[in-house]
């Protein structure tokens, strides 16, 4: 664990789904990075001082958390190949991503970016149809399989009645669900989401992440898709994720189950936040309770 940033290292999980190599005999990770650095020009944003090794578990939902500017979105851009690796290797489902044809990669990895914008005049159904382009090409005719996938995505995203609506006329939450429906129609085993709960109130954040958790892997019967989501709301991350990766200063400082990663010490290290962490009385996942000095004096 690198500590060049000055942050105290938090022990990682030892269940084979950690920032380091998987344990012998454990399931292979869906995504594996080794010796990775990412950045812009001469500025290294992810892996400064110590290149990044990271495994992300297959068939689970991983939340990437950390303060603004810590490298979360840059890491996600590296996973999508939108940002070339400066150093190191990326494997997805056991295959090197370096020479993977773009269209084939898009049938394997789907991305919902931050604040996407639809062309003027585009309807919800037309937007969702774009999720089928990796399967048939940009100019291919829509097939029965495409139509079925689009209808299913609209249903899952609760947008059937808005299929003919102009995307620009939707509320922020409806628009976010429309973009998620595009990802659903893409039907990939790996789904990457950059702040998918933006513009959503708390109830819709929970609904959306519950939907994300239920996405099936179209290539493995009975298995969930591998989801990697950058999230800011810690309690939504705790409730929704099987695996949490905490970042600070471009490094992974902890990785593992929410109950192991979301500790008062970690929150102080990553966010400079004084907080208590208690188990949810019904579901058992950790709940983060921020505190102020006045709270402590009144306790």
PDB file of C-alpha atoms in Angstrom:
ATOM      1  CA  UNK A   1       0.000   0.000   0.000  1.00  0.00           C
ATOM      2  CA  UNK A   2       1.433   3.342  -1.018  1.00  0.00           C
ATOM      3  CA  UNK A   3       1.502   6.059   1.603  1.00  0.00           C
ATOM      4  CA  UNK A   4       3.506   8.715  -0.258  1.00  0.00           C
ATOM      5  CA  UNK A   5       0.483  11.017  -0.132  1.00  0.00           C
ATOM      6  CA  UNK A   6       0.829  11.248   3.612  1.00  0.00           C
ATOM      7  CA  UNK A   7      -2.440   9.445   4.264  1.00  0.00           C
ATOM      8  CA  UNK A   8      -2.452   6.625   6.751  1.00  0.00           C
ATOM      9  CA  UNK A   9      -2.937   3.286   4.991  1.00  0.00           C
ATOM     10  CA  UNK A  10      -6.091   1.403   5.898  1.00  0.00           C
ATOM     11  CA  UNK A  11      -5.851  -2.416   5.914  1.00  0.00           C
ATOM     12  CA  UNK A  12      -7.332  -3.999   2.821  1.00  0.00           C
ATOM     13  CA  UNK A  13      -9.717  -6.924   2.649  1.00  0.00           C
ATOM     14  CA  UNK A  14      -8.172 -10.363   2.414  1.00  0.00           C
ATOM     15  CA  UNK A  15     -11.040 -12.148   0.658  1.00  0.00           C
ATOM     16  CA  UNK A  16      -9.598 -12.076  -2.861  1.00  0.00           C
ATOM     17  CA  UNK A  17     -11.439  -8.913  -3.883  1.00  0.00           C
ATOM     18  CA  UNK A  18      -8.875  -6.356  -2.822  1.00  0.00           C
ATOM     19  CA  UNK A  19      -6.689  -3.700  -4.340  1.00  0.00           C
ATOM     20  CA  UNK A  20      -3.914  -6.279  -4.580  1.00  0.00           C
ATOM     21  CA  UNK A  21      -3.742  -9.610  -6.367  1.00  0.00           C
ATOM     22  CA  UNK A  22      -6.546 -12.111  -5.925  1.00  0.00           C
ATOM     23  CA  UNK A  23      -5.985 -14.973  -3.522  1.00  0.00           C
ATOM     24  CA  UNK A  24      -5.079 -18.370  -5.031  1.00  0.00           C
ATOM     25  CA  UNK A  25      -8.152 -20.409  -5.851  1.00  0.00           C
ATOM     26  CA  UNK A  26     -10.516 -17.439  -5.656  1.00  0.00           C
ATOM     27  CA  UNK A  27     -12.723 -16.367  -8.549  1.00  0.00           C
ATOM     28  CA  UNK A  28     -10.865 -14.356 -11.196  1.00  0.00           C
ATOM     29  CA  UNK A  29     -11.603 -10.634 -11.108  1.00  0.00           C
ATOM     30  CA  UNK A  30     -13.682  -9.099 -13.877  1.00  0.00           C
ATOM     31  CA  UNK A  31     -11.241  -6.196 -14.107  1.00  0.00           C
ATOM     32  CA  UNK A  32      -7.545  -6.324 -13.293  1.00  0.00           C
ATOM     33  CA  UNK A  33      -5.100  -3.427 -13.386  1.00  0.00           C
ATOM     34  CA  UNK A  34      -1.377  -3.894 -12.860  1.00  0.00           C
ATOM     35  CA  UNK A  35       1.212  -1.136 -12.620  1.00  0.00           C
ATOM     36  CA  UNK A  36      -1.268   1.432 -13.936  1.00  0.00           C
ATOM     37  CA  UNK A  37      -0.819   5.175 -14.058  1.00  0.00           C
ATOM     38  CA  UNK A  38      -3.287   7.574 -15.682  1.00  0.00           C
ATOM     39  CA  UNK A  39      -3.194  11.284 -16.260  1.00  0.00           C
ATOM     40  CA  UNK A  40      -3.230  14.231 -18.598  1.00  0.00           C
ATOM     41  CA  UNK A  41      -0.053  15.347 -20.326  1.00  0.00           C
ATOM     42  CA  UNK A  42       2.767  15.227 -17.800  1.00  0.00           C
ATOM     43  CA  UNK A  43       0.397  15.202 -14.814  1.00  0.00           C
ATOM     44  CA  UNK A  44      -0.173  11.774 -13.253  1.00  0.00           C
ATOM     45  CA  UNK A  45      -3.595  11.681 -11.574  1.00  0.00           C
ATOM     46  CA  UNK A  46      -3.966   7.966 -10.796  1.00  0.00           C
ATOM     47  CA  UNK A  47      -0.950   6.130  -9.430  1.00  0.00           C
ATOM     48  CA  UNK A  48       1.402   9.023  -8.649  1.00  0.00           C
ATOM     49  CA  UNK A  49       4.517   7.775  -6.882  1.00  0.00           C
ATOM     50  CA  UNK A  50       3.253   4.180  -6.842  1.00  0.00           C
ATOM     51  CA  UNK A  51       1.549   2.641  -9.918  1.00  0.00           C
ATOM     52  CA  UNK A  52      -1.845   1.153  -9.175  1.00  0.00           C
ATOM     53  CA  UNK A  53      -2.672  -2.546  -8.799  1.00  0.00           C
ATOM     54  CA  UNK A  54      -6.413  -3.176  -8.503  1.00  0.00           C
ATOM     55  CA  UNK A  55      -8.807  -6.121  -8.852  1.00  0.00           C
ATOM     56  CA  UNK A  56     -12.568  -5.574  -9.194  1.00  0.00           C
ATOM     57  CA  UNK A  57     -14.727  -8.628  -8.467  1.00  0.00           C
ATOM     58  CA  UNK A  58     -16.877 -10.347 -11.058  1.00  0.00           C
ATOM     59  CA  UNK A  59     -20.665 -10.332 -10.755  1.00  0.00           C
ATOM     60  CA  UNK A  60     -20.685  -7.711  -7.997  1.00  0.00           C
ATOM     61  CA  UNK A  61     -21.358  -3.996  -7.637  1.00  0.00           C
ATOM     62  CA  UNK A  62     -18.287  -1.947  -6.751  1.00  0.00           C
ATOM     63  CA  UNK A  63     -18.558   1.644  -5.514  1.00  0.00           C
ATOM     64  CA  UNK A  64     -15.573   3.948  -5.967  1.00  0.00           C
ATOM     65  CA  UNK A  65     -15.586   6.686  -3.337  1.00  0.00           C
ATOM     66  CA  UNK A  66     -13.333   9.574  -2.414  1.00  0.00           C
ATOM     67  CA  UNK A  67     -13.128  13.344  -2.235  1.00  0.00           C
ATOM     68  CA  UNK A  68     -13.401  15.496  -5.347  1.00  0.00           C
ATOM     69  CA  UNK A  69     -10.223  15.430  -7.406  1.00  0.00           C
ATOM     70  CA  UNK A  70      -8.918  12.145  -5.986  1.00  0.00           C
ATOM     71  CA  UNK A  71      -8.913  10.379  -9.378  1.00  0.00           C
ATOM     72  CA  UNK A  72     -12.210   8.455  -9.352  1.00  0.00           C
ATOM     73  CA  UNK A  73     -13.483   9.621 -12.729  1.00  0.00           C
ATOM     74  CA  UNK A  74     -10.007   9.453 -14.248  1.00  0.00           C
ATOM     75  CA  UNK A  75      -9.785   5.814 -13.184  1.00  0.00           C
ATOM     76  CA  UNK A  76     -13.177   5.116 -14.750  1.00  0.00           C
ATOM     77  CA  UNK A  77     -12.074   6.778 -17.996  1.00  0.00           C
ATOM     78  CA  UNK A  78      -9.095   4.447 -18.028  1.00  0.00           C
ATOM     79  CA  UNK A  79     -11.357   1.424 -17.657  1.00  0.00           C
ATOM     80  CA  UNK A  80     -13.396   2.565 -20.677  1.00  0.00           C
ATOM     81  CA  UNK A  81     -10.189   3.203 -22.697  1.00  0.00           C
ATOM     82  CA  UNK A  82     -11.280   6.801 -23.261  1.00  0.00           C
ATOM     83  CA  UNK A  83      -8.048   7.716 -21.501  1.00  0.00           C
ATOM     84  CA  UNK A  84      -4.975   5.681 -22.521  1.00  0.00           C
ATOM     85  CA  UNK A  85      -2.875   4.142 -19.770  1.00  0.00           C
ATOM     86  CA  UNK A  86       0.412   5.940 -19.198  1.00  0.00           C
ATOM     87  CA  UNK A  87       1.880   2.722 -17.824  1.00  0.00           C
ATOM     88  CA  UNK A  88       0.691  -0.762 -16.929  1.00  0.00           C
ATOM     89  CA  UNK A  89      -1.916  -3.201 -18.161  1.00  0.00           C
ATOM     90  CA  UNK A  90      -5.709  -3.513 -18.072  1.00  0.00           C
ATOM     91  CA  UNK A  91      -7.493  -6.855 -18.361  1.00  0.00           C
ATOM     92  CA  UNK A  92     -11.271  -7.222 -18.659  1.00  0.00           C
ATOM     93  CA  UNK A  93     -12.790 -10.686 -18.239  1.00  0.00           C
ATOM     94  CA  UNK A  94      -9.327 -12.192 -18.531  1.00  0.00           C
ATOM     95  CA  UNK A  95      -8.480 -10.474 -21.823  1.00  0.00           C
ATOM     96  CA  UNK A  96      -6.018  -7.658 -22.407  1.00  0.00           C
ATOM     97  CA  UNK A  97      -7.897  -4.497 -23.315  1.00  0.00           C
ATOM     98  CA  UNK A  98      -4.988  -3.021 -25.263  1.00  0.00           C
ATOM     99  CA  UNK A  99      -5.777  -4.377 -28.741  1.00  0.00           C
ATOM    100  CA  UNK A 100      -9.479  -5.096 -28.267  1.00  0.00           C
ATOM    101  CA  UNK A 101     -11.498  -3.735 -31.248  1.00  0.00           C
ATOM    102  CA  UNK A 102     -13.646  -0.787 -30.175  1.00  0.00           C
ATOM    103  CA  UNK A 103     -16.990  -2.241 -31.254  1.00  0.00           C
ATOM    104  CA  UNK A 104     -16.306  -5.574 -29.574  1.00  0.00           C
ATOM    105  CA  UNK A 105     -15.186  -3.770 -26.403  1.00  0.00           C
ATOM    106  CA  UNK A 106     -18.456  -1.806 -26.416  1.00  0.00           C
ATOM    107  CA  UNK A 107     -20.353  -5.113 -26.456  1.00  0.00           C
ATOM    108  CA  UNK A 108     -18.510  -6.017 -23.264  1.00  0.00           C
ATOM    109  CA  UNK A 109     -18.190  -2.717 -21.369  1.00  0.00           C
ATOM    110  CA  UNK A 110     -20.909  -0.035 -21.207  1.00  0.00           C
ATOM    111  CA  UNK A 111     -20.407   3.452 -19.773  1.00  0.00           C
ATOM    112  CA  UNK A 112     -22.802   6.025 -18.364  1.00  0.00           C
ATOM    113  CA  UNK A 113     -20.645   9.195 -18.204  1.00  0.00           C
ATOM    114  CA  UNK A 114     -21.159  12.278 -16.072  1.00  0.00           C
ATOM    115  CA  UNK A 115     -23.765  14.725 -17.366  1.00  0.00           C
ATOM    116  CA  UNK A 116     -24.243  13.306 -20.887  1.00  0.00           C
ATOM    117  CA  UNK A 117     -26.119  15.452 -23.422  1.00  0.00           C
ATOM    118  CA  UNK A 118     -28.514  14.125 -26.070  1.00  0.00           C
ATOM    119  CA  UNK A 119     -28.816  15.769 -29.517  1.00  0.00           C
ATOM    120  CA  UNK A 120     -31.656  18.250 -29.921  1.00  0.00           C
ATOM    121  CA  UNK A 121     -34.967  16.668 -30.847  1.00  0.00           C
ATOM    122  CA  UNK A 122     -33.995  13.140 -29.837  1.00  0.00           C
ATOM    123  CA  UNK A 123     -36.717  11.062 -28.197  1.00  0.00           C
ATOM    124  CA  UNK A 124     -36.180   8.717 -25.287  1.00  0.00           C
ATOM    125  CA  UNK A 125     -36.628   5.663 -27.513  1.00  0.00           C
ATOM    126  CA  UNK A 126     -34.140   7.004 -30.058  1.00  0.00           C
ATOM    127  CA  UNK A 127     -31.621   7.575 -27.279  1.00  0.00           C
ATOM    128  CA  UNK A 128     -32.076   4.071 -25.894  1.00  0.00           C
ATOM    129  CA  UNK A 129     -31.730   2.663 -29.417  1.00  0.00           C
ATOM    130  CA  UNK A 130     -28.153   3.954 -29.435  1.00  0.00           C
ATOM    131  CA  UNK A 131     -27.327   1.267 -26.911  1.00  0.00           C
ATOM    132  CA  UNK A 132     -27.815  -1.284 -29.682  1.00  0.00           C
ATOM    133  CA  UNK A 133     -25.262   0.238 -32.071  1.00  0.00           C
ATOM    134  CA  UNK A 134     -22.362  -1.918 -30.816  1.00  0.00           C
ATOM    135  CA  UNK A 135     -24.412  -4.965 -31.787  1.00  0.00           C
ATOM    136  CA  UNK A 136     -25.629  -3.930 -35.256  1.00  0.00           C
ATOM    137  CA  UNK A 137     -23.423  -0.989 -36.255  1.00  0.00           C
ATOM    138  CA  UNK A 138     -24.444   2.644 -36.667  1.00  0.00           C
ATOM    139  CA  UNK A 139     -26.221   2.102 -39.975  1.00  0.00           C
ATOM    140  CA  UNK A 140     -27.599  -1.402 -39.498  1.00  0.00           C
ATOM    141  CA  UNK A 141     -31.352  -2.006 -39.532  1.00  0.00           C
ATOM    142  CA  UNK A 142     -33.056  -2.603 -36.202  1.00  0.00           C
ATOM    143  CA  UNK A 143     -33.632  -6.301 -35.564  1.00  0.00           C
ATOM    144  CA  UNK A 144     -36.251  -8.068 -33.473  1.00  0.00           C
ATOM    145  CA  UNK A 145     -33.558  -8.608 -30.838  1.00  0.00           C
ATOM    146  CA  UNK A 146     -32.861  -4.870 -30.785  1.00  0.00           C
ATOM    147  CA  UNK A 147     -36.551  -4.044 -30.419  1.00  0.00           C
ATOM    148  CA  UNK A 148     -36.914  -6.501 -27.551  1.00  0.00           C
ATOM    149  CA  UNK A 149     -33.827  -5.131 -25.771  1.00  0.00           C
ATOM    150  CA  UNK A 150     -35.045  -1.538 -26.127  1.00  0.00           C
ATOM    151  CA  UNK A 151     -38.515  -2.391 -24.839  1.00  0.00           C
ATOM    152  CA  UNK A 152     -37.037  -4.241 -21.877  1.00  0.00           C
ATOM    153  CA  UNK A 153     -34.713  -1.352 -21.037  1.00  0.00           C
ATOM    154  CA  UNK A 154     -37.563   1.166 -21.161  1.00  0.00           C
ATOM    155  CA  UNK A 155     -39.626  -1.060 -18.891  1.00  0.00           C
ATOM    156  CA  UNK A 156     -36.838  -1.546 -16.356  1.00  0.00           C
ATOM    157  CA  UNK A 157     -36.155   2.196 -16.272  1.00  0.00           C
ATOM    158  CA  UNK A 158     -39.890   2.970 -15.914  1.00  0.00           C
ATOM    159  CA  UNK A 159     -39.893   5.024 -19.112  1.00  0.00           C
ATOM    160  CA  UNK A 160     -42.411   3.201 -21.301  1.00  0.00           C
ATOM    161  CA  UNK A 161     -44.892   6.083 -21.167  1.00  0.00           C
ATOM    162  CA  UNK A 162     -42.128   8.571 -22.002  1.00  0.00           C
ATOM    163  CA  UNK A 163     -40.646   6.650 -24.942  1.00  0.00           C
ATOM    164  CA  UNK A 164     -41.811   9.290 -27.426  1.00  0.00           C
ATOM    165  CA  UNK A 165     -40.890  12.296 -25.283  1.00  0.00           C
ATOM    166  CA  UNK A 166     -38.051  14.631 -26.216  1.00  0.00           C
ATOM    167  CA  UNK A 167     -35.081  13.950 -23.936  1.00  0.00           C
ATOM    168  CA  UNK A 168     -34.539  17.692 -23.468  1.00  0.00           C
ATOM    169  CA  UNK A 169     -38.024  18.045 -21.962  1.00  0.00           C
ATOM    170  CA  UNK A 170     -37.486  15.472 -19.216  1.00  0.00           C
ATOM    171  CA  UNK A 171     -36.781  16.276 -15.593  1.00  0.00           C
ATOM    172  CA  UNK A 172     -33.235  15.709 -14.381  1.00  0.00           C
ATOM    173  CA  UNK A 173     -34.157  12.381 -12.805  1.00  0.00           C
ATOM    174  CA  UNK A 174     -36.074  11.179 -15.868  1.00  0.00           C
ATOM    175  CA  UNK A 175     -33.174  12.161 -18.103  1.00  0.00           C
ATOM    176  CA  UNK A 176     -30.746  10.190 -15.958  1.00  0.00           C
ATOM    177  CA  UNK A 177     -33.010   7.135 -16.169  1.00  0.00           C
ATOM    178  CA  UNK A 178     -33.154   7.526 -19.956  1.00  0.00           C
ATOM    179  CA  UNK A 179     -29.379   7.371 -20.163  1.00  0.00           C
ATOM    180  CA  UNK A 180     -29.348   4.371 -17.862  1.00  0.00           C
ATOM    181  CA  UNK A 181     -31.875   2.705 -20.186  1.00  0.00           C
ATOM    182  CA  UNK A 182     -29.372   3.181 -23.030  1.00  0.00           C
ATOM    183  CA  UNK A 183     -26.821   1.281 -20.963  1.00  0.00           C
ATOM    184  CA  UNK A 184     -29.392  -1.416 -20.167  1.00  0.00           C
ATOM    185  CA  UNK A 185     -30.147  -1.852 -23.875  1.00  0.00           C
ATOM    186  CA  UNK A 186     -26.443  -2.317 -24.563  1.00  0.00           C
ATOM    187  CA  UNK A 187     -26.619  -5.616 -22.607  1.00  0.00           C
ATOM    188  CA  UNK A 188     -22.986  -5.861 -21.533  1.00  0.00           C
ATOM    189  CA  UNK A 189     -21.466  -8.013 -18.777  1.00  0.00           C
ATOM    190  CA  UNK A 190     -19.548  -4.992 -17.414  1.00  0.00           C
ATOM    191  CA  UNK A 191     -21.238  -1.653 -16.661  1.00  0.00           C
ATOM    192  CA  UNK A 192     -19.366   1.509 -15.634  1.00  0.00           C
ATOM    193  CA  UNK A 193     -21.312   4.402 -14.116  1.00  0.00           C
ATOM    194  CA  UNK A 194     -19.848   7.835 -13.367  1.00  0.00           C
ATOM    195  CA  UNK A 195     -22.006   9.477 -10.688  1.00  0.00           C
ATOM    196  CA  UNK A 196     -25.232   7.796 -11.859  1.00  0.00           C
ATOM    197  CA  UNK A 197     -27.291   9.249  -9.003  1.00  0.00           C
ATOM    198  CA  UNK A 198     -26.698  12.869 -10.048  1.00  0.00           C
ATOM    199  CA  UNK A 199     -29.912  14.923 -10.227  1.00  0.00           C
ATOM    200  CA  UNK A 200     -31.868  12.290  -8.316  1.00  0.00           C
ATOM    201  CA  UNK A 201     -33.561  12.733  -4.967  1.00  0.00           C
ATOM    202  CA  UNK A 202     -32.755  10.163  -2.305  1.00  0.00           C
ATOM    203  CA  UNK A 203     -35.631   7.788  -3.047  1.00  0.00           C
ATOM    204  CA  UNK A 204     -34.753   7.712  -6.751  1.00  0.00           C
ATOM    205  CA  UNK A 205     -31.071   7.206  -5.918  1.00  0.00           C
ATOM    206  CA  UNK A 206     -31.999   4.064  -4.001  1.00  0.00           C
ATOM    207  CA  UNK A 207     -34.356   2.879  -6.765  1.00  0.00           C
ATOM    208  CA  UNK A 208     -31.743   3.393  -9.453  1.00  0.00           C
ATOM    209  CA  UNK A 209     -28.985   1.604  -7.555  1.00  0.00           C
ATOM    210  CA  UNK A 210     -31.322  -1.288  -6.726  1.00  0.00           C
ATOM    211  CA  UNK A 211     -31.988  -1.559 -10.464  1.00  0.00           C
ATOM    212  CA  UNK A 212     -28.270  -1.419 -11.207  1.00  0.00           C
ATOM    213  CA  UNK A 213     -27.579  -4.188  -8.686  1.00  0.00           C
ATOM    214  CA  UNK A 214     -30.133  -6.435 -10.392  1.00  0.00           C
ATOM    215  CA  UNK A 215     -28.671  -6.146 -13.899  1.00  0.00           C
ATOM    216  CA  UNK A 216     -27.998  -9.615 -15.315  1.00  0.00           C
ATOM    217  CA  UNK A 217     -24.795 -10.673 -17.016  1.00  0.00           C
ATOM    218  CA  UNK A 218     -25.981 -11.600 -20.530  1.00  0.00           C
ATOM    219  CA  UNK A 219     -23.042 -13.965 -20.983  1.00  0.00           C
ATOM    220  CA  UNK A 220     -23.384 -16.041 -17.780  1.00  0.00           C
ATOM    221  CA  UNK A 221     -26.749 -17.516 -16.818  1.00  0.00           C
ATOM    222  CA  UNK A 222     -27.799 -16.634 -13.274  1.00  0.00           C
ATOM    223  CA  UNK A 223     -24.946 -14.172 -12.664  1.00  0.00           C
ATOM    224  CA  UNK A 224     -25.261 -10.455 -12.067  1.00  0.00           C
ATOM    225  CA  UNK A 225     -23.426  -7.993 -14.260  1.00  0.00           C
ATOM    226  CA  UNK A 226     -20.186  -6.529 -12.965  1.00  0.00           C
ATOM    227  CA  UNK A 227     -20.960  -2.911 -12.061  1.00  0.00           C
ATOM    228  CA  UNK A 228     -18.427  -0.222 -11.160  1.00  0.00           C
ATOM    229  CA  UNK A 229     -19.970   3.076 -10.041  1.00  0.00           C
ATOM    230  CA  UNK A 230     -18.412   6.325  -8.881  1.00  0.00           C
ATOM    231  CA  UNK A 231     -20.645   7.486  -6.027  1.00  0.00           C
ATOM    232  CA  UNK A 232     -20.614  10.512  -3.724  1.00  0.00           C
ATOM    233  CA  UNK A 233     -23.434   9.580  -1.335  1.00  0.00           C
ATOM    234  CA  UNK A 234     -21.722   7.270   1.146  1.00  0.00           C
ATOM    235  CA  UNK A 235     -24.868   5.726   2.585  1.00  0.00           C
ATOM    236  CA  UNK A 236     -26.160   4.902  -0.905  1.00  0.00           C
ATOM    237  CA  UNK A 237     -22.779   3.333  -1.682  1.00  0.00           C
ATOM    238  CA  UNK A 238     -22.889   1.330   1.538  1.00  0.00           C
ATOM    239  CA  UNK A 239     -26.409   0.096   0.854  1.00  0.00           C
ATOM    240  CA  UNK A 240     -25.877  -0.673  -2.824  1.00  0.00           C
ATOM    241  CA  UNK A 241     -22.348  -1.993  -3.159  1.00  0.00           C
ATOM    242  CA  UNK A 242     -20.875  -5.399  -2.450  1.00  0.00           C
ATOM    243  CA  UNK A 243     -17.373  -3.967  -2.712  1.00  0.00           C
ATOM    244  CA  UNK A 244     -16.023  -0.478  -1.995  1.00  0.00           C
ATOM    245  CA  UNK A 245     -12.829   1.105  -3.303  1.00  0.00           C
ATOM    246  CA  UNK A 246     -11.753   4.251  -1.432  1.00  0.00           C
ATOM    247  CA  UNK A 247      -9.340   6.627  -3.148  1.00  0.00           C
ATOM    248  CA  UNK A 248      -7.234   9.537  -1.943  1.00  0.00           C
ATOM    249  CA  UNK A 249      -4.599  11.495  -3.863  1.00  0.00           C
ATOM    250  CA  UNK A 250      -4.789   9.128  -6.835  1.00  0.00           C
ATOM    251  CA  UNK A 251      -4.200   5.993  -4.767  1.00  0.00           C
ATOM    252  CA  UNK A 252      -6.435   3.236  -3.463  1.00  0.00           C
ATOM    253  CA  UNK A 253      -6.270   3.436   0.323  1.00  0.00           C
ATOM    254  CA  UNK A 254      -8.792   0.690   1.081  1.00  0.00           C
ATOM    255  CA  UNK A 255     -10.791  -1.926  -0.800  1.00  0.00           C
ATOM    256  CA  UNK A 256     -13.217  -4.563   0.399  1.00  0.00           C
ATOM    257  CA  UNK A 257     -16.752  -5.020   1.744  1.00  0.00           C
ATOM    258  CA  UNK A 258     -18.520  -1.835   2.908  1.00  0.00           C
ATOM    259  CA  UNK A 259     -18.387  -2.891   6.547  1.00  0.00           C
ATOM    260  CA  UNK A 260     -14.615  -3.146   6.406  1.00  0.00           C
ATOM    261  CA  UNK A 261     -13.878  -0.035   4.350  1.00  0.00           C
ATOM    262  CA  UNK A 262     -16.342   2.508   5.778  1.00  0.00           C
ATOM    263  CA  UNK A 263     -14.782   3.148   9.168  1.00  0.00           C
ATOM    264  CA  UNK A 264     -14.350   6.405  11.127  1.00  0.00           C
ATOM    265  CA  UNK A 265     -10.600   6.253  10.498  1.00  0.00           C
ATOM    266  CA  UNK A 266     -11.090   5.861   6.747  1.00  0.00           C
ATOM    267  CA  UNK A 267     -13.579   8.729   6.575  1.00  0.00           C
ATOM    268  CA  UNK A 268     -11.179  11.002   8.447  1.00  0.00           C
ATOM    269  CA  UNK A 269      -8.338   9.993   6.123  1.00  0.00           C
ATOM    270  CA  UNK A 270     -10.206  10.317   2.835  1.00  0.00           C
ATOM    271  CA  UNK A 271     -12.625  13.174   3.534  1.00  0.00           C
ATOM    272  CA  UNK A 272     -11.286  14.858   6.670  1.00  0.00           C
ATOM    273  CA  UNK A 273     -14.681  13.960   8.124  1.00  0.00           C
ATOM    274  CA  UNK A 274     -15.449  13.289  11.763  1.00  0.00           C
ATOM    275  CA  UNK A 275     -18.156  10.624  11.718  1.00  0.00           C
ATOM    276  CA  UNK A 276     -19.567   7.688  13.572  1.00  0.00           C
ATOM    277  CA  UNK A 277     -20.363   4.513  11.643  1.00  0.00           C
ATOM    278  CA  UNK A 278     -23.136   2.284  12.954  1.00  0.00           C
ATOM    279  CA  UNK A 279     -24.841  -0.805  11.506  1.00  0.00           C
ATOM    280  CA  UNK A 280     -28.223  -0.383   9.855  1.00  0.00           C
ATOM    281  CA  UNK A 281     -30.670  -1.985  12.316  1.00  0.00           C
ATOM    282  CA  UNK A 282     -32.550  -3.817   9.552  1.00  0.00           C
ATOM    283  CA  UNK A 283     -30.038  -4.661   6.822  1.00  0.00           C
ATOM    284  CA  UNK A 284     -26.768  -4.498   8.757  1.00  0.00           C
ATOM    285  CA  UNK A 285     -24.743  -2.397   6.306  1.00  0.00           C
ATOM    286  CA  UNK A 286     -22.767   0.534   7.778  1.00  0.00           C
ATOM    287  CA  UNK A 287     -24.478   3.913   8.101  1.00  0.00           C
ATOM    288  CA  UNK A 288     -22.307   7.039   8.178  1.00  0.00           C
ATOM    289  CA  UNK A 289     -23.306   9.702  10.722  1.00  0.00           C
ATOM    290  CA  UNK A 290     -21.280  12.935  10.317  1.00  0.00           C
ATOM    291  CA  UNK A 291     -20.422  14.753  13.549  1.00  0.00           C
ATOM    292  CA  UNK A 292     -19.427  18.292  14.429  1.00  0.00           C
ATOM    293  CA  UNK A 293     -17.468  19.462  17.485  1.00  0.00           C
ATOM    294  CA  UNK A 294     -20.772  20.720  18.905  1.00  0.00           C
ATOM    295  CA  UNK A 295     -22.227  17.232  18.475  1.00  0.00           C
ATOM    296  CA  UNK A 296     -19.329  15.772  20.436  1.00  0.00           C
ATOM    297  CA  UNK A 297     -19.688  18.308  23.243  1.00  0.00           C
ATOM    298  CA  UNK A 298     -23.388  17.579  23.532  1.00  0.00           C
ATOM    299  CA  UNK A 299     -22.975  13.817  23.559  1.00  0.00           C
TER     300      UNK A 299
END
